[in-house]
Amino acid sequence: MGKSTVWTDKEILEAISGSSQINEAIRQLYEGYYGVLENYILQNNGSEADAADAIQETILVFLNLVETNRFRGESSINTVLYGINRNIWLTMLRKRKSSVNRNQIFTKDQDQEVQDISKTLEEVEGYQLIMSLFDKLGKKCRQLLHLFYYENLSMKEIAAQEGYTNDQIVRNTKFKCMKELMDQIEGNKNLKDLVRNALGYGK
Amino acid sequence: MENKYDDRILVNYLDGSLDPTEKQLVEQEMEKSDAIQERLDLMQFTIRAIKFKAYKSSVKEIQHDFLQHRIENKSFTSVSTPKLEGKVRSMQFWIKIAASLLFLCSLGYVLWLFQADGEQLYETNFISYEIALDRGAGLQENQLESLYINGEFYQMFQVSEETNLEEFNSFELLLLGTAALELNNPAEAMRYLQKIDSDNIQNQSDDYQDEVDFFMAMAYLKQGAYEQALHLVTKMRSDEQHKYHSNFSWSEEISIRLQQML
């Protein structure tokens, strides 16, 4: 946790949506909001381990909201993270079938305005399934798609870094990898239906 | 666009690598065809899933560091010290205090590193292998898989008693290897995991290689074979794409190194 300067909401959002210094932005989220989010879980019958799980998922859902342009800073990051965290914690409690705990939270928090994140949670479920298919691709494919889509490296940079003869070969290989992944998704009816629902086609 | 479903063109569109005329053409086709729009949305969703995977790995690692840092800080700040009111201390006094604290902390840290033996590292880091959710869709679930899912590890070895090691596929070997670890039998686990490892080397493939690295490291730790465990832990930690990249912390790697030296 080397960085001591506290970033503004705007700086954090710019870093995430511009894919620059994204790890620094995530660190800022942890330094700025972990305590508040953890406190919420602890006050609502959760343990420190529960808080760690819920907050990890909260941050991921938040990143997806920014990535999909559904959060552009209309309200503060604090408010949005709080809402997501609360939703996730309620979902976790629901899974544990602990209606007592759930009711306690509802009575404590009924006046809080919380952003609806059900769509994002549905998307995250779809991502998890695609990720399991992604894991089945060969190592080269995984690396290539990661470098292009996450690290934002150009075809030329990937060719140089990974030892491909030229950028055209990288382009072709990347397409084949992408196609292989798409074919696997197409071949999995349950997954495809889930993704179509998340995208609003199935309703 | 002759082929309305040409994935290459759609991928290039999403990557922003089409020229303006081609881009306009795709957009016109999208206006006319819901199927193309849907295909494009599915591709975009898939790209976001790829990014999400990387986010997940980063978030996990950052959270691990954050919590580790917090634990370390807590242990120092929780010590309450009496106030030294009305007394002006020389700089030399404070340097001595700082040096003593640094010494004590370093000593504590080294002791902590030394006390974490293979058994403890195993207990801290072992996670059960989870079969991918979608596996049932494309492949028929076999007997070993069903038994594994139900946690019937002993039965897995009973039903495969008559089967030669060569007859198992990589997935079955992995299930048997991890099942042996669940039964606290690292030596038996090594038989199966090493088979996948050697097959991968021989066939230049990487079937379940990440899982094999992780569970072999676990088996080595459990057996106190620190040199072999260290080799695998270093491999996992140095490869950001490795599925188990974040499962061992820097200090745990140091602990294994120290255990190896003992």
CSV table of C-alpha atoms in Angstrom, one decimal:
chain,number,residue,atom,x,y,z
A,1,MET,CA,0.0,0.0,0.0
A,2,GLY,CA,2.6,2.5,-1.0
A,3,LYS,CA,0.5,5.4,-2.2
A,4,SER,CA,-0.5,7.8,0.5
A,5,THR,CA,-2.3,10.4,-1.5
A,6,VAL,CA,-6.1,10.1,-1.3
A,7,TRP,CA,-7.7,10.2,-4.7
A,8,THR,CA,-10.9,12.0,-5.5
A,9,ASP,CA,-14.0,10.1,-6.8
A,10,LYS,CA,-13.3,11.6,-10.2
A,11,GLU,CA,-9.7,10.4,-10.3
A,12,ILE,CA,-10.7,6.9,-9.3
A,13,LEU,CA,-13.4,6.7,-11.9
A,14,GLU,CA,-11.1,8.0,-14.6
A,15,ALA,CA,-8.4,5.4,-13.7
A,16,ILE,CA,-10.9,2.6,-13.9
A,17,SER,CA,-12.7,3.6,-17.1
A,18,GLY,CA,-9.5,4.6,-18.8
A,19,SER,CA,-7.9,1.3,-17.8
A,20,SER,CA,-4.9,3.2,-16.6
A,21,GLN,CA,-3.5,2.7,-13.1
A,22,ILE,CA,-6.4,0.4,-12.4
A,23,ASN,CA,-4.6,-1.4,-9.6
A,24,GLU,CA,-3.9,1.9,-7.9
A,25,ALA,CA,-7.6,2.8,-8.2
A,26,ILE,CA,-8.5,-0.5,-6.5
A,27,ARG,CA,-6.1,0.1,-3.7
A,28,GLN,CA,-7.7,3.5,-3.2
A,29,LEU,CA,-11.1,1.9,-2.9
A,30,TYR,CA,-9.7,-0.5,-0.3
A,31,GLU,CA,-8.0,2.2,1.7
A,32,GLY,CA,-10.9,4.6,1.6
A,33,TYR,CA,-13.9,2.3,2.1
A,34,TYR,CA,-12.9,-1.1,3.5
A,35,GLY,CA,-13.4,0.0,7.1
A,36,VAL,CA,-16.9,1.4,6.5
A,37,LEU,CA,-18.0,-1.6,4.5
A,38,GLU,CA,-16.6,-4.0,7.0
A,39,ASN,CA,-18.3,-2.2,9.8
A,40,TYR,CA,-21.6,-2.6,8.1
A,41,ILE,CA,-21.2,-6.4,7.9
A,42,LEU,CA,-19.9,-6.7,11.4
A,43,GLN,CA,-22.9,-4.7,12.7
A,44,ASN,CA,-25.2,-7.0,10.9
A,45,ASN,CA,-24.2,-10.4,12.3
A,46,GLY,CA,-21.3,-11.0,10.0
A,47,SER,CA,-17.7,-11.9,10.8
A,48,GLU,CA,-14.5,-10.4,9.5
A,49,ALA,CA,-14.2,-13.3,7.1
A,50,ASP,CA,-17.8,-12.6,5.8
A,51,ALA,CA,-16.8,-9.0,5.4
A,52,ALA,CA,-13.7,-9.9,3.4
A,53,ASP,CA,-15.8,-12.1,1.0
A,54,ALA,CA,-18.6,-9.6,0.6
A,55,ILE,CA,-16.2,-6.6,0.1
A,56,GLN,CA,-14.2,-8.5,-2.5
A,57,GLU,CA,-17.4,-9.1,-4.5
A,58,THR,CA,-18.6,-5.5,-3.8
A,59,ILE,CA,-15.4,-4.1,-5.4
A,60,LEU,CA,-15.8,-6.4,-8.5
A,61,VAL,CA,-19.5,-5.4,-9.0
A,62,PHE,CA,-18.5,-1.7,-8.7
A,63,LEU,CA,-15.8,-2.2,-11.3
A,64,ASN,CA,-18.4,-3.7,-13.6
A,65,LEU,CA,-20.7,-0.8,-13.1
A,66,VAL,CA,-18.0,1.6,-14.1
A,67,GLU,CA,-16.9,-0.6,-17.0
A,68,THR,CA,-20.4,-0.8,-18.4
A,69,ASN,CA,-20.9,3.0,-18.0
A,70,ARG,CA,-23.7,2.5,-15.6
A,71,PHE,CA,-22.0,4.6,-13.0
A,72,ARG,CA,-20.5,7.9,-14.0
A,73,GLY,CA,-20.3,9.6,-10.7
A,74,GLU,CA,-23.9,10.8,-10.3
A,75,SER,CA,-23.7,9.9,-6.6
A,76,SER,CA,-20.6,9.4,-4.5
A,77,ILE,CA,-18.5,6.2,-4.6
A,78,ASN,CA,-19.2,5.8,-0.9
A,79,THR,CA,-23.0,5.7,-1.5
A,80,VAL,CA,-22.7,3.2,-4.4
A,81,LEU,CA,-20.3,0.9,-2.6
A,82,TYR,CA,-22.5,0.9,0.5
A,83,GLY,CA,-25.5,0.0,-1.6
A,84,ILE,CA,-23.7,-2.8,-3.4
A,85,ASN,CA,-22.2,-4.2,-0.2
A,86,ARG,CA,-25.6,-4.2,1.5
A,87,ASN,CA,-27.2,-6.0,-1.4
A,88,ILE,CA,-24.5,-8.6,-1.5
A,89,TRP,CA,-24.6,-9.2,2.2
A,90,LEU,CA,-28.4,-9.7,2.1
A,91,THR,CA,-27.9,-12.2,-0.8
A,92,MET,CA,-25.3,-14.1,1.2
A,93,LEU,CA,-27.7,-14.2,4.2
A,94,ARG,CA,-30.5,-15.3,2.0
A,95,LYS,CA,-28.3,-18.2,0.8
A,96,ARG,CA,-27.7,-19.1,4.4
A,97,LYS,CA,-31.5,-19.1,4.9
A,98,SER,CA,-31.1,-16.9,7.9
A,99,SER,CA,-34.4,-15.0,7.8
A,100,VAL,CA,-33.8,-13.8,11.4
A,101,ASN,CA,-30.6,-11.9,10.4
A,102,ARG,CA,-32.2,-10.7,7.2
A,103,ASN,CA,-35.2,-9.2,9.1
A,104,GLN,CA,-32.9,-7.5,11.5
A,105,ILE,CA,-31.1,-5.8,8.7
A,106,PHE,CA,-34.3,-4.7,7.0
A,107,THR,CA,-35.6,-3.0,10.1
A,108,LYS,CA,-32.3,-1.3,10.8
A,109,ASP,CA,-31.8,-0.1,7.2
A,110,GLN,CA,-35.2,0.4,5.8
A,111,ASP,CA,-34.7,4.1,5.2
A,112,GLN,CA,-31.5,3.7,3.3
A,113,GLU,CA,-31.7,4.4,-0.4
A,114,VAL,CA,-29.9,1.5,-2.2
A,115,GLN,CA,-29.1,1.3,-5.9
A,116,ASP,CA,-30.6,-1.7,-7.7
A,117,ILE,CA,-27.7,-3.9,-8.7
A,118,SER,CA,-29.6,-7.1,-9.6
A,119,LYS,CA,-28.7,-6.7,-13.3
A,120,THR,CA,-25.0,-6.4,-12.4
A,121,LEU,CA,-25.2,-9.4,-10.2
A,122,GLU,CA,-26.8,-11.4,-13.0
A,123,GLU,CA,-24.0,-10.3,-15.3
A,124,VAL,CA,-21.4,-11.3,-12.8
A,125,GLU,CA,-22.9,-14.8,-12.7
A,126,GLY,CA,-22.6,-14.9,-16.5
A,127,TYR,CA,-19.0,-13.8,-16.3
A,128,GLN,CA,-18.1,-16.5,-13.8
A,129,LEU,CA,-19.4,-19.1,-16.2
A,130,ILE,CA,-17.6,-17.7,-19.2
A,131,MET,CA,-14.4,-17.5,-17.0
A,132,SER,CA,-14.7,-21.3,-16.4
A,133,LEU,CA,-14.7,-21.8,-20.2
A,134,PHE,CA,-11.9,-19.3,-20.6
A,135,ASP,CA,-9.8,-21.4,-18.1
A,136,LYS,CA,-10.2,-24.4,-20.5
A,137,LEU,CA,-8.4,-22.5,-23.3
A,138,GLY,CA,-4.7,-23.2,-23.8
A,139,LYS,CA,-2.3,-21.1,-21.9
A,140,LYS,CA,-1.2,-19.2,-25.0
A,141,CYS,CA,-4.8,-18.2,-25.8
A,142,ARG,CA,-5.5,-17.1,-22.2
A,143,GLN,CA,-2.3,-15.0,-22.2
A,144,LEU,CA,-3.0,-13.4,-25.6
A,145,LEU,CA,-6.6,-12.4,-24.8
A,146,HIS,CA,-5.5,-11.1,-21.4
A,147,LEU,CA,-2.8,-9.0,-22.8
A,148,PHE,CA,-5.0,-7.5,-25.5
A,149,TYR,CA,-8.2,-6.9,-23.5
A,150,TYR,CA,-6.9,-6.2,-20.0
A,151,GLU,CA,-3.4,-4.9,-20.4
A,152,ASN,CA,-4.4,-3.0,-23.6
A,153,LEU,CA,-1.3,-4.0,-25.4
A,154,SER,CA,-1.2,-3.6,-29.2
A,155,MET,CA,-0.8,-6.5,-31.6
A,156,LYS,CA,2.8,-5.3,-32.2
A,157,GLU,CA,3.6,-5.2,-28.5
A,158,ILE,CA,2.2,-8.6,-28.0
A,159,ALA,CA,4.2,-10.0,-30.9
A,160,ALA,CA,7.4,-8.6,-29.4
A,161,GLN,CA,6.6,-9.7,-25.9
A,162,GLU,CA,5.4,-13.2,-26.6
A,163,GLY,CA,7.8,-14.0,-29.5
A,164,TYR,CA,5.3,-14.1,-32.4
A,165,THR,CA,6.9,-13.5,-35.8
A,166,ASN,CA,4.6,-10.6,-36.6
A,167,ASP,CA,1.5,-8.8,-35.6
A,168,GLN,CA,-0.6,-10.4,-38.2
A,169,ILE,CA,0.0,-13.8,-36.7
A,170,VAL,CA,-1.0,-12.4,-33.3
A,171,ARG,CA,-4.2,-11.0,-34.9
A,172,ASN,CA,-5.1,-14.4,-36.4
A,173,THR,CA,-4.2,-16.4,-33.3
A,174,LYS,CA,-6.3,-14.0,-31.2
A,175,PHE,CA,-9.3,-14.4,-33.5
A,176,LYS,CA,-9.0,-18.1,-33.3
A,177,CYS,CA,-8.9,-18.0,-29.5
A,178,MET,CA,-11.8,-15.7,-29.4
A,179,LYS,CA,-13.7,-17.9,-31.8
A,180,GLU,CA,-13.0,-21.0,-29.7
A,181,LEU,CA,-14.3,-19.3,-26.6
A,182,MET,CA,-17.4,-18.1,-28.5
A,183,ASP,CA,-18.1,-21.6,-29.9
A,184,GLN,CA,-17.9,-23.0,-26.3
A,185,ILE,CA,-20.4,-20.4,-25.1
A,186,GLU,CA,-22.7,-21.2,-28.1
A,187,GLY,CA,-22.5,-24.9,-27.3
A,188,ASN,CA,-23.6,-24.4,-23.7
A,189,LYS,CA,-27.3,-23.7,-23.8
A,190,ASN,CA,-27.7,-22.8,-20.1
A,191,LEU,CA,-24.9,-20.3,-20.2
A,192,LYS,CA,-26.1,-18.8,-23.4
A,193,ASP,CA,-29.6,-18.3,-22.0
A,194,LEU,CA,-28.2,-16.8,-18.8
A,195,VAL,CA,-26.1,-14.3,-20.9
A,196,ARG,CA,-29.0,-13.5,-23.1
A,197,ASN,CA,-31.1,-12.7,-20.1
A,198,ALA,CA,-28.4,-10.6,-18.6
A,199,LEU,CA,-28.3,-8.7,-21.9
A,200,GLY,CA,-32.0,-8.3,-22.0
A,201,TYR,CA,-32.8,-10.6,-24.9
A,202,GLY,CA,-34.5,-13.3,-22.9
A,203,LYS,CA,-37.2,-11.2,-21.3
B,1,MET,CA,-20.5,-7.3,-45.7
B,2,GLU,CA,-21.2,-10.5,-47.6
B,3,ASN,CA,-21.5,-12.7,-44.7
B,4,LYS,CA,-23.7,-11.1,-42.2
B,5,TYR,CA,-22.4,-13.3,-39.4
B,6,ASP,CA,-18.7,-12.9,-40.1
B,7,ASP,CA,-17.3,-13.1,-36.6
B,8,ARG,CA,-13.9,-11.7,-37.7
B,9,ILE,CA,-15.5,-8.5,-38.8
B,10,LEU,CA,-17.5,-8.2,-35.6
B,11,VAL,CA,-14.4,-8.8,-33.4
B,12,ASN,CA,-12.5,-6.2,-35.4
B,13,TYR,CA,-15.4,-3.8,-35.0
B,14,LEU,CA,-15.3,-4.3,-31.2
B,15,ASP,CA,-11.5,-4.0,-31.2
B,16,GLY,CA,-11.8,-0.7,-33.1
B,17,SER,CA,-9.6,-1.9,-35.9
B,18,LEU,CA,-12.0,-1.4,-38.8
B,19,ASP,CA,-11.6,1.6,-41.1
B,20,PRO,CA,-14.4,4.2,-41.0
B,21,THR,CA,-16.2,2.7,-44.1
B,22,GLU,CA,-16.3,-0.8,-42.8
B,23,LYS,CA,-17.3,0.4,-39.4
B,24,GLN,CA,-20.3,2.3,-40.9
B,25,LEU,CA,-21.2,-0.8,-42.9
B,26,VAL,CA,-21.3,-2.9,-39.7
B,27,GLU,CA,-23.4,-0.3,-37.9
B,28,GLN,CA,-25.9,-0.2,-40.9
B,29,GLU,CA,-26.1,-4.0,-40.7
B,30,MET,CA,-26.7,-3.9,-37.0
B,31,GLU,CA,-29.6,-1.5,-37.5
B,32,LYS,CA,-31.2,-3.9,-39.9
B,33,SER,CA,-30.4,-7.2,-38.2
B,34,ASP,CA,-31.2,-8.1,-34.6
B,35,ALA,CA,-29.2,-11.3,-35.0
B,36,ILE,CA,-26.0,-9.3,-35.7
B,37,GLN,CA,-26.7,-6.9,-32.8
B,38,GLU,CA,-27.2,-9.9,-30.5
B,39,ARG,CA,-24.0,-11.6,-31.7
B,40,LEU,CA,-22.1,-8.4,-31.1
B,41,ASP,CA,-23.5,-8.0,-27.6
B,42,LEU,CA,-22.6,-11.6,-26.8
B,43,MET,CA,-19.0,-10.9,-28.0
B,44,GLN,CA,-18.8,-7.7,-26.0
B,45,PHE,CA,-20.1,-9.6,-22.9
B,46,THR,CA,-17.4,-12.2,-23.4
B,47,ILE,CA,-14.7,-9.5,-23.6
B,48,ARG,CA,-16.0,-8.0,-20.4
B,49,ALA,CA,-15.8,-11.5,-18.8
B,50,ILE,CA,-12.2,-11.7,-19.9
B,51,LYS,CA,-11.5,-8.4,-18.2
B,52,PHE,CA,-13.5,-9.4,-15.2
B,53,LYS,CA,-11.3,-12.4,-14.7
B,54,ALA,CA,-8.3,-10.1,-14.6
B,55,TYR,CA,-10.1,-7.7,-12.2
B,56,LYS,CA,-10.9,-10.6,-10.0
B,57,SER,CA,-7.3,-11.7,-9.8
B,58,SER,CA,-6.1,-8.1,-9.1
B,59,VAL,CA,-8.8,-7.5,-6.4
B,60,LYS,CA,-8.0,-10.7,-4.7
B,61,GLU,CA,-4.3,-9.9,-4.6
B,62,ILE,CA,-4.8,-6.3,-3.5
B,63,GLN,CA,-7.2,-7.4,-0.7
B,64,HIS,CA,-4.7,-9.9,0.5
B,65,ASP,CA,-2.0,-7.3,0.7
B,66,PHE,CA,-4.4,-4.8,2.3
B,67,LEU,CA,-5.5,-7.2,5.0
B,68,GLN,CA,-2.0,-8.4,5.6
B,69,HIS,CA,-0.8,-4.7,6.0
B,70,ARG,CA,-3.7,-4.0,8.3
B,71,ILE,CA,-2.9,-7.0,10.6
B,72,GLU,CA,0.8,-6.0,10.7
B,73,ASN,CA,-0.2,-2.4,11.6
B,74,LYS,CA,-2.7,-3.5,14.2
B,75,SER,CA,-0.2,-5.4,16.1
B,76,PHE,CA,2.0,-2.4,16.4
B,77,THR,CA,-0.6,0.3,17.2
B,78,SER,CA,-2.5,-1.8,19.8
B,79,VAL,CA,0.3,-1.4,22.2
B,80,SER,CA,-0.5,1.4,24.6
B,81,THR,CA,2.4,3.4,25.9
B,82,PRO,CA,2.4,5.7,28.9
B,83,LYS,CA,2.6,9.4,28.2
B,84,LEU,CA,5.9,11.1,28.8
B,85,GLU,CA,4.6,14.5,29.9
B,86,GLY,CA,6.9,17.5,30.6
B,87,LYS,CA,10.0,15.7,29.6
B,88,VAL,CA,12.1,16.6,26.6
B,89,ARG,CA,14.0,13.6,25.2
B,90,SER,CA,17.1,13.9,23.1
B,91,MET,CA,17.2,12.7,19.5
B,92,GLN,CA,19.6,10.0,20.5
B,93,PHE,CA,16.9,8.6,22.9
B,94,TRP,CA,14.4,8.4,20.2
B,95,ILE,CA,16.8,6.8,17.8
B,96,LYS,CA,17.6,4.1,20.4
B,97,ILE,CA,13.9,3.5,20.9
B,98,ALA,CA,13.3,3.2,17.2
B,99,ALA,CA,16.3,0.9,16.8
B,100,SER,CA,15.0,-1.3,19.7
B,101,LEU,CA,11.6,-1.5,18.2
B,102,LEU,CA,13.0,-2.3,14.8
B,103,PHE,CA,15.1,-5.0,16.3
B,104,LEU,CA,12.2,-6.5,18.2
B,105,CYS,CA,9.9,-6.4,15.1
B,106,SER,CA,12.5,-8.0,12.9
B,107,LEU,CA,13.2,-10.7,15.5
B,108,GLY,CA,9.4,-11.3,15.8
B,109,TYR,CA,9.0,-11.5,12.1
B,110,VAL,CA,11.9,-13.9,11.6
B,111,LEU,CA,10.6,-16.1,14.4
B,112,TRP,CA,7.2,-16.0,12.8
B,113,LEU,CA,8.7,-17.0,9.4
B,114,PHE,CA,10.6,-19.9,11.0
B,115,GLN,CA,7.7,-21.3,13.0
B,116,ALA,CA,5.5,-21.7,9.9
B,117,ASP,CA,6.4,-25.3,8.9
B,118,GLY,CA,5.1,-27.3,6.0
B,119,GLU,CA,2.1,-28.7,7.9
B,120,GLN,CA,1.0,-25.2,8.9
B,121,LEU,CA,1.5,-23.8,5.4
B,122,TYR,CA,-0.5,-26.7,4.1
B,123,GLU,CA,-3.3,-26.1,6.6
B,124,THR,CA,-3.4,-22.4,5.8
B,125,ASN,CA,-3.3,-22.7,2.0
B,126,PHE,CA,-5.1,-25.9,1.1
B,127,ILE,CA,-8.3,-25.4,-0.9
B,128,SER,CA,-10.4,-28.1,-2.3
B,129,TYR,CA,-10.5,-28.5,-6.0
B,130,GLU,CA,-13.8,-27.4,-7.4
B,131,ILE,CA,-15.1,-28.8,-10.6
B,132,ALA,CA,-16.1,-26.2,-13.2
B,133,LEU,CA,-19.9,-25.6,-13.0
B,134,ASP,CA,-20.5,-26.0,-16.7
B,135,ARG,CA,-18.6,-29.3,-17.1
B,136,GLY,CA,-21.8,-31.4,-17.2
B,137,ALA,CA,-23.1,-29.6,-20.2
B,138,GLY,CA,-20.5,-30.8,-22.7
B,139,LEU,CA,-19.1,-33.9,-21.1
B,140,GLN,CA,-20.8,-36.9,-19.5
B,141,GLU,CA,-20.2,-36.9,-15.8
B,142,ASN,CA,-18.3,-40.1,-14.9
B,143,GLN,CA,-18.4,-42.2,-11.8
B,144,LEU,CA,-15.3,-40.7,-10.3
B,145,GLU,CA,-16.6,-37.2,-10.8
B,146,SER,CA,-19.9,-38.0,-9.1
B,147,LEU,CA,-18.1,-39.5,-6.1
B,148,TYR,CA,-15.8,-36.6,-5.9
B,149,ILE,CA,-18.7,-34.1,-6.0
B,150,ASN,CA,-20.4,-36.1,-3.2
B,151,GLY,CA,-17.2,-36.1,-1.1
B,152,GLU,CA,-16.9,-39.9,-1.3
B,153,PHE,CA,-13.2,-40.0,-1.6
B,154,TYR,CA,-12.6,-43.5,-0.2
B,155,GLN,CA,-15.0,-44.9,-2.7
B,156,MET,CA,-13.2,-43.2,-5.5
B,157,PHE,CA,-10.1,-45.4,-4.8
B,158,GLN,CA,-12.2,-48.5,-4.3
B,159,VAL,CA,-13.9,-48.2,-7.7
B,160,SER,CA,-10.5,-47.5,-9.4
B,161,GLU,CA,-8.6,-50.2,-7.6
B,162,GLU,CA,-8.4,-52.4,-10.7
B,163,THR,CA,-7.6,-49.6,-13.1
B,164,ASN,CA,-4.1,-49.1,-14.3
B,165,LEU,CA,-2.7,-45.5,-14.0
B,166,GLU,CA,-2.3,-45.3,-17.8
B,167,GLU,CA,-6.0,-45.8,-18.3
B,168,PHE,CA,-7.1,-42.7,-16.5
B,169,ASN,CA,-7.5,-39.4,-18.4
B,170,SER,CA,-6.0,-36.1,-17.0
B,171,PHE,CA,-9.2,-35.0,-15.4
B,172,GLU,CA,-9.6,-38.4,-13.5
B,173,LEU,CA,-6.0,-38.3,-12.4
B,174,LEU,CA,-6.5,-34.8,-11.0
B,175,LEU,CA,-9.6,-35.9,-9.2
B,176,LEU,CA,-7.8,-38.9,-7.7
B,177,GLY,CA,-4.8,-36.7,-6.7
B,178,THR,CA,-6.9,-34.1,-5.0
B,179,ALA,CA,-9.1,-36.8,-3.4
B,180,ALA,CA,-5.9,-38.4,-1.9
B,181,LEU,CA,-5.0,-35.0,-0.4
B,182,GLU,CA,-8.5,-34.7,1.0
B,183,LEU,CA,-7.7,-38.0,2.7
B,184,ASN,CA,-4.4,-36.6,4.0
B,185,ASN,CA,-2.4,-38.9,1.9
B,186,PRO,CA,0.1,-36.7,0.0
B,187,ALA,CA,2.3,-39.6,-1.2
B,188,GLU,CA,-0.7,-41.2,-2.9
B,189,ALA,CA,-1.7,-37.8,-4.4
B,190,MET,CA,1.8,-37.4,-5.9
B,191,ARG,CA,1.4,-40.6,-7.9
B,192,TYR,CA,-1.6,-39.2,-9.8
B,193,LEU,CA,-0.4,-35.6,-10.1
B,194,GLN,CA,3.1,-36.5,-11.2
B,195,LYS,CA,1.5,-38.7,-13.9
B,196,ILE,CA,-0.3,-35.6,-15.4
B,197,ASP,CA,2.8,-33.6,-15.1
B,198,SER,CA,5.0,-36.1,-16.9
B,199,ASP,CA,2.3,-36.6,-19.6
B,200,ASN,CA,2.2,-32.9,-20.2
B,201,ILE,CA,5.9,-32.7,-20.6
B,202,GLN,CA,5.9,-35.7,-22.9
B,203,ASN,CA,3.0,-34.5,-25.0
B,204,GLN,CA,3.9,-30.8,-24.8
B,205,SER,CA,0.4,-30.1,-23.5
B,206,ASP,CA,-0.8,-28.2,-20.4
B,207,ASP,CA,-3.8,-30.2,-19.2
B,208,TYR,CA,-4.7,-29.0,-15.8
B,209,GLN,CA,-1.1,-27.9,-15.3
B,210,ASP,CA,-2.0,-25.0,-13.0
B,211,GLU,CA,-4.0,-27.3,-10.8
B,212,VAL,CA,-1.2,-29.9,-10.8
B,213,ASP,CA,1.4,-27.2,-9.8
B,214,PHE,CA,-0.7,-26.1,-6.9
B,215,PHE,CA,-1.7,-29.5,-5.5
B,216,MET,CA,1.8,-30.9,-6.0
B,217,ALA,CA,3.1,-27.9,-4.0
B,218,MET,CA,0.6,-28.8,-1.3
B,219,ALA,CA,1.6,-32.4,-1.3
B,220,TYR,CA,5.3,-31.5,-1.1
B,221,LEU,CA,4.6,-29.1,1.8
B,222,LYS,CA,2.6,-31.8,3.6
B,223,GLN,CA,5.6,-34.1,3.2
B,224,GLY,CA,8.1,-31.5,4.3
B,225,ALA,CA,9.8,-31.6,0.8
B,226,TYR,CA,10.5,-27.9,0.9
B,227,GLU,CA,12.9,-27.7,-2.1
B,228,GLN,CA,10.3,-29.2,-4.5
B,229,ALA,CA,7.5,-27.1,-2.9
B,230,LEU,CA,9.6,-23.9,-3.2
B,231,HIS,CA,10.2,-24.6,-6.9
B,232,LEU,CA,6.5,-24.8,-7.6
B,233,VAL,CA,5.5,-21.9,-5.3
B,234,THR,CA,8.1,-19.7,-7.1
B,235,LYS,CA,6.7,-20.8,-10.4
B,236,MET,CA,3.1,-19.9,-9.5
B,237,ARG,CA,4.0,-16.6,-7.9
B,238,SER,CA,6.2,-15.4,-10.8
B,239,ASP,CA,3.5,-16.2,-13.4
B,240,GLU,CA,0.7,-13.6,-13.3
B,241,GLN,CA,-1.5,-15.8,-15.5
B,242,HIS,CA,-1.2,-18.8,-13.2
B,243,LYS,CA,-4.6,-19.6,-11.7
B,244,TYR,CA,-3.0,-20.0,-8.3
B,245,HIS,CA,-0.7,-16.9,-8.6
B,246,SER,CA,-2.1,-15.2,-5.5
B,247,ASN,CA,-2.5,-18.3,-3.3
B,248,PHE,CA,0.9,-17.9,-1.7
B,249,SER,CA,2.1,-14.7,-0.2
B,250,TRP,CA,5.6,-13.4,-0.4
B,251,SER,CA,6.2,-14.1,3.3
B,252,GLU,CA,5.0,-17.7,2.9
B,253,GLU,CA,7.5,-18.1,0.1
B,254,ILE,CA,10.2,-16.9,2.4
B,255,SER,CA,9.0,-19.3,5.1
B,256,ILE,CA,9.4,-22.2,2.8
B,257,ARG,CA,12.8,-21.0,1.8
B,258,LEU,CA,13.8,-20.8,5.5
B,259,GLN,CA,12.4,-24.2,6.2
B,260,GLN,CA,14.5,-25.5,3.3
B,261,MET,CA,17.6,-24.1,4.9
B,262,LEU,CA,16.9,-25.6,8.3
